[in-house]
Short mmCIF file of C-alpha atoms and ligand atoms in Angstrom, two decimals:
data_model
loop_
_atom_site.label_atom_id
_atom_site.label_comp_id
_atom_site.label_asym_id
_atom_site.label_seq_id
_atom_site.Cartn_x
_atom_site.Cartn_y
_atom_site.Cartn_z
CA UNK A 1 89.96 -33.17 25.67
CA UNK A 2 90.76 -34.56 29.63
CA UNK A 3 94.43 -32.31 30.05
CA UNK A 4 93.85 -31.49 33.55
CA UNK A 5 94.32 -27.63 33.72
CA UNK A 6 95.48 -24.91 36.01
CA UNK A 7 93.74 -21.06 34.26
CA UNK A 8 93.26 -17.65 35.84
CA UNK A 9 91.35 -14.69 34.70
CA UNK A 10 93.46 -11.52 32.78
CA UNK A 11 91.09 -9.32 32.01
CA UNK A 12 87.96 -10.50 30.50
CA UNK A 13 89.57 -14.11 29.58
CA UNK A 14 90.96 -17.56 31.17
CA UNK A 15 93.70 -18.29 30.34
CA UNK A 16 95.72 -21.79 31.00
CA UNK A 17 99.26 -21.59 32.95
CA UNK A 18 99.81 -24.83 33.07
CA UNK A 19 98.93 -28.66 31.44
CA UNK A 20 99.56 -31.23 34.24
CA UNK A 21 101.41 -33.85 33.12
CA UNK A 22 99.14 -36.74 31.39
CA UNK A 23 98.84 -40.86 32.83
CA UNK A 24 97.51 -41.81 29.18
CA UNK A 25 96.57 -40.41 25.36
CA UNK A 26 94.75 -42.03 23.34
CA UNK A 27 95.07 -42.00 19.98
CA UNK A 28 91.06 -42.89 18.71
CA UNK A 29 89.33 -40.87 20.00
CA UNK A 30 91.67 -37.92 20.63
CA UNK A 31 91.79 -38.55 25.00
CA UNK A 32 93.78 -37.90 28.04
CA UNK A 33 93.58 -39.00 31.31
CA UNK A 34 91.72 -41.72 30.60
CA UNK A 35 90.82 -44.30 34.77
CA UNK A 36 89.03 -47.03 32.15
CA UNK A 37 87.65 -47.74 28.32
CA UNK A 38 84.49 -50.03 28.59
CA UNK A 39 84.92 -52.34 25.64
CA UNK A 40 81.78 -52.83 23.90
CA UNK A 41 81.12 -56.91 22.38
CA UNK A 42 78.43 -58.42 20.76
CA UNK A 43 77.10 -61.78 22.80
CA UNK A 44 76.52 -63.27 18.85
CA UNK A 45 75.60 -60.28 15.87
CA UNK A 46 78.48 -60.16 15.01
CA UNK A 47 80.18 -63.49 16.58
CA UNK A 48 81.95 -62.95 19.84
CA UNK A 49 85.46 -63.32 18.77
CA UNK A 50 88.39 -63.77 21.56
CA UNK A 51 90.51 -62.70 18.62
CA UNK A 52 89.21 -59.54 18.74
CA UNK A 53 88.79 -59.28 22.43
CA UNK A 54 92.64 -59.72 22.49
CA UNK A 55 93.04 -56.73 20.36
CA UNK A 56 91.78 -54.07 22.25
CA UNK A 57 92.67 -55.21 25.18
CA UNK A 58 97.05 -55.57 24.19
CA UNK A 59 96.11 -51.73 22.10
CA UNK A 60 95.22 -50.66 26.17
CA UNK A 61 97.65 -51.96 27.85
CA UNK A 62 100.27 -51.04 25.04
CA UNK A 63 98.08 -46.75 26.25
CA UNK A 64 98.42 -47.95 30.22
CA UNK A 65 94.58 -47.34 29.87
CA UNK A 66 92.29 -49.53 32.50
CA UNK A 67 90.24 -51.84 29.91
CA UNK A 68 87.34 -53.12 30.96
CA UNK A 69 84.13 -55.19 29.10
CA UNK A 70 80.77 -55.40 29.09
CA UNK A 71 78.97 -58.20 26.88
CA UNK A 72 76.25 -57.26 24.99
CA UNK A 73 73.04 -59.12 23.44
CA UNK A 74 73.63 -62.50 25.43
CA UNK A 75 69.89 -63.01 25.52
CA UNK A 76 71.02 -64.43 22.02
CA UNK A 77 72.30 -67.54 22.73
CA UNK A 78 71.52 -69.95 24.19
CA UNK A 79 71.89 -71.64 27.89
CA UNK A 80 74.61 -73.82 26.75
CA UNK A 81 76.98 -71.02 24.82
CA UNK A 82 75.88 -68.79 28.13
CA UNK A 83 77.36 -71.46 30.17
CA UNK A 84 80.79 -71.78 27.44
CA UNK A 85 81.02 -67.99 27.99
CA UNK A 86 81.02 -67.19 31.54
CA UNK A 87 83.72 -69.89 31.79
CA UNK A 88 85.91 -68.17 29.38
CA UNK A 89 85.24 -64.91 30.47
CA UNK A 90 85.84 -65.83 34.12
CA UNK A 91 89.24 -66.63 32.68
CA UNK A 92 89.44 -62.54 31.84
CA UNK A 93 88.15 -61.87 35.52
CA UNK A 94 90.73 -64.15 36.90
CA UNK A 95 93.40 -62.47 34.82
CA UNK A 96 92.43 -58.89 36.53
CA UNK A 97 89.31 -58.03 34.03
CA UNK A 98 86.62 -57.14 34.71
CA UNK A 99 83.44 -58.97 32.63
CA UNK A 100 79.90 -57.63 32.44
CA UNK A 101 77.52 -59.07 31.16
CA UNK A 102 74.07 -57.14 30.16
CA UNK A 103 71.02 -57.16 27.92
CA UNK A 104 69.78 -52.90 26.83
CA UNK A 105 66.48 -54.12 25.59
CA UNK A 106 65.31 -55.59 29.63
CA UNK A 107 68.53 -53.91 31.27
CA UNK A 108 69.61 -57.47 32.78
CA UNK A 109 73.50 -56.42 33.82
CA UNK A 110 72.81 -52.50 34.07
CA UNK A 111 72.95 -52.07 37.62
CA UNK A 112 76.62 -52.49 38.51
CA UNK A 113 77.42 -51.05 35.23
CA UNK A 114 75.56 -47.59 35.81
CA UNK A 115 77.99 -47.39 39.30
CA UNK A 116 81.14 -47.78 37.16
CA UNK A 117 81.13 -43.96 35.70
CA UNK A 118 81.17 -42.12 38.72
CA UNK A 119 84.38 -40.05 39.23
CA UNK A 120 86.11 -41.77 36.02
CA UNK A 121 86.39 -40.59 32.68
CA UNK A 122 85.61 -43.54 30.37
CA UNK A 123 85.54 -44.68 26.70
CA UNK A 124 83.86 -46.34 25.59
CA UNK A 125 84.67 -48.56 22.06
CA UNK A 126 84.52 -52.28 20.77
CA UNK A 127 83.63 -54.43 18.08
CA UNK A 128 81.78 -53.51 15.38
CA UNK A 129 77.83 -53.56 15.39
CA UNK A 130 78.01 -54.93 19.19
CA UNK A 131 74.94 -52.21 20.20
CA UNK A 132 76.99 -49.79 21.27
CA UNK A 133 74.16 -47.19 20.50
CA UNK A 134 71.57 -48.66 21.68
CA UNK A 135 73.59 -49.86 24.86
CA UNK A 136 74.80 -45.89 25.22
CA UNK A 137 71.18 -45.38 24.22
CA UNK A 138 69.60 -47.66 26.91
CA UNK A 139 71.83 -46.54 29.55
CA UNK A 140 71.88 -42.67 28.69
CA UNK A 141 68.17 -42.54 27.47
CA UNK A 142 68.65 -39.20 24.87
CA UNK A 143 72.17 -39.79 23.99
CA UNK A 144 72.54 -40.42 21.17
CA UNK A 145 70.04 -37.41 20.56
CA UNK A 146 71.75 -35.14 21.88
CA UNK A 147 75.70 -35.64 20.99
CA UNK A 148 73.45 -35.30 16.72
CA UNK A 149 72.35 -31.65 17.95
CA UNK A 150 75.98 -30.62 19.46
CA UNK A 151 77.22 -32.37 15.88
CA UNK A 152 74.94 -30.31 13.94
CA UNK A 153 75.18 -27.34 15.77
CA UNK A 154 79.61 -27.24 15.33
CA UNK A 155 78.51 -28.21 11.29
CA UNK A 156 79.01 -31.35 11.69
CA UNK A 157 77.18 -34.30 10.36
CA UNK A 158 75.69 -37.42 12.63
CA UNK A 159 78.11 -39.53 12.29
CA UNK A 160 81.82 -37.13 12.16
CA UNK A 161 83.85 -38.05 15.04
CA UNK A 162 87.38 -36.39 14.15
CA UNK A 163 87.05 -34.25 17.22
CA UNK A 164 86.10 -36.12 21.05
CA UNK A 165 83.55 -34.52 23.81
CA UNK A 166 82.73 -35.68 26.73
CA UNK A 167 79.63 -35.84 28.27
CA UNK A 168 78.18 -36.04 31.66
CA UNK A 169 76.88 -38.87 33.06
CA UNK A 170 76.57 -39.97 37.03
CA UNK A 171 79.55 -37.73 38.05
CA UNK A 172 81.99 -39.10 36.00
CA UNK A 173 82.02 -37.56 31.56
CA UNK A 174 81.83 -40.59 28.16
CA UNK A 175 84.14 -40.11 26.03
CA UNK A 176 82.78 -42.21 22.39
CA UNK A 177 84.50 -44.15 19.05
CA UNK A 178 83.00 -45.97 17.06
CA UNK A 179 83.62 -48.88 16.29
CA UNK A 180 86.40 -50.74 15.09
CA UNK A 181 86.60 -53.96 13.05
CA UNK A 182 90.41 -53.99 12.52
CA UNK A 183 93.52 -52.32 14.88
CA UNK A 184 96.18 -50.99 14.16
CA UNK A 185 99.61 -53.15 15.48
CA UNK A 186 101.70 -50.86 13.56
CA UNK A 187 103.25 -49.13 16.35
CA UNK A 188 103.90 -52.14 19.01
CA UNK A 189 107.15 -54.02 18.65
CA UNK A 190 107.55 -58.55 18.84
CA UNK A 191 109.76 -57.92 22.15
CA UNK A 192 107.63 -56.22 23.62
CA UNK A 193 103.80 -57.41 22.89
CA UNK A 194 104.52 -60.25 25.99
CA UNK A 195 104.19 -57.37 28.13
CA UNK A 196 100.26 -56.60 27.17
CA UNK A 197 100.05 -60.05 27.97
CA UNK A 198 98.99 -59.45 31.76
CA UNK A 199 99.25 -63.04 33.05
CA UNK A 200 102.03 -64.06 31.60
CA UNK A 201 104.49 -61.41 32.94
CA UNK A 202 102.54 -63.48 36.36
CA UNK A 203 104.45 -66.58 35.15
CA UNK A 204 107.65 -65.34 35.52
CA UNK A 205 109.86 -67.30 32.69
CA UNK A 206 112.80 -66.58 33.97
CA UNK A 207 114.61 -65.91 30.31
CA UNK A 208 114.93 -62.81 29.79
CA UNK A 209 114.29 -61.81 26.65
CA UNK A 210 111.71 -64.93 26.34
CA UNK A 211 109.79 -64.56 23.50
CA UNK A 212 108.02 -67.55 25.34
CA UNK A 213 107.55 -68.57 21.09
CA UNK A 214 109.87 -70.96 20.55
CA UNK A 215 112.34 -71.07 23.49
CA UNK A 216 112.37 -74.76 25.24
CA UNK A 217 111.84 -74.70 29.22
CA UNK A 218 109.65 -71.63 28.26
CA UNK A 219 107.32 -71.37 32.01
CA UNK A 220 104.64 -69.83 30.02
CA UNK A 221 104.58 -72.38 27.29
CA UNK A 222 104.82 -74.28 30.54
CA UNK A 223 101.92 -72.70 32.16
CA UNK A 224 99.49 -73.05 28.28
CA UNK A 225 100.06 -76.95 29.07
CA UNK A 226 99.18 -77.23 32.14
CA UNK A 227 96.08 -75.35 31.71
CA UNK A 228 97.01 -72.38 33.89
CA UNK A 229 96.83 -70.15 30.77
CA UNK A 230 93.62 -69.81 28.28
CA UNK A 231 94.94 -72.00 25.06
CA UNK A 232 93.06 -69.23 22.84
CA UNK A 233 95.36 -66.42 24.68
CA UNK A 234 98.23 -68.08 23.72
CA UNK A 235 97.22 -69.29 20.50
CA UNK A 236 96.06 -64.86 19.19
CA UNK A 237 99.79 -64.00 21.47
CA UNK A 238 101.10 -66.18 18.60
CA UNK A 239 99.01 -64.84 15.90
CA UNK A 240 99.82 -60.83 16.49
CA UNK A 241 103.81 -61.56 17.53
CA UNK A 242 103.55 -63.25 14.17
CA UNK A 243 101.90 -60.89 12.10
CA UNK A 244 104.40 -58.45 13.73
CA UNK A 245 107.22 -59.68 12.03
CA UNK A 246 105.25 -60.04 8.53
CA UNK A 247 105.15 -56.06 9.73
CA UNK A 248 108.84 -55.53 9.98
CA UNK A 249 109.52 -57.95 6.51
CA UNK A 250 107.98 -55.02 4.32
CA UNK A 251 110.00 -52.94 5.10
ZN1 ZN B 301 108.85 -67.88 27.75
#
């Protein structure tokens, strides 16, 4: 799904001649040439987790897919909590991720989000229980119904997501994925994970092969201390690094 092909009519059949090279491909769901993944996270219920967000962003960078962040349920936050969340999200915007805050009930923030889909193949993903179905149904009334009907027509249960389909919306296509509470890092090497924290590269650490961990004079650590890099981002980086090292030890 998502491949660009050339095809021609041979007799009464269309035959694919050529599959164009892919700019990227995702595993879950199995879709190629994704222009953007919209990561749906709840501001609350379930608790907003920067750690899980950073995990998603790492995997998106590895897959060479552009990620945008959509935060739902902002109405559940107090004024102070909302300011705090906006503060953190400003950092993500500064390093290059677009962030949108929405309320699927009142459709606050929807005007901007609707425009994101035009001319693009988009995939919706994110945290389990983040209100993704509510969000999609508010955006495209009947969307969930439509996917259920297709599943039934193909003889699959409504919760089966093994097969991927793209749905037309607002001049583009949408692919839906199940929610995730934990992601698989087993295919990432400890040497490469730093490349998926996009702001670390801009830091220009002068040591080749620096893991920005225990090395003295590391520019990334310096930037964390100066407040140029968000502390939680760096802490999550170290945590992922530790996880990967422990994973290696098992074998
Ligand atoms: Zn370094």
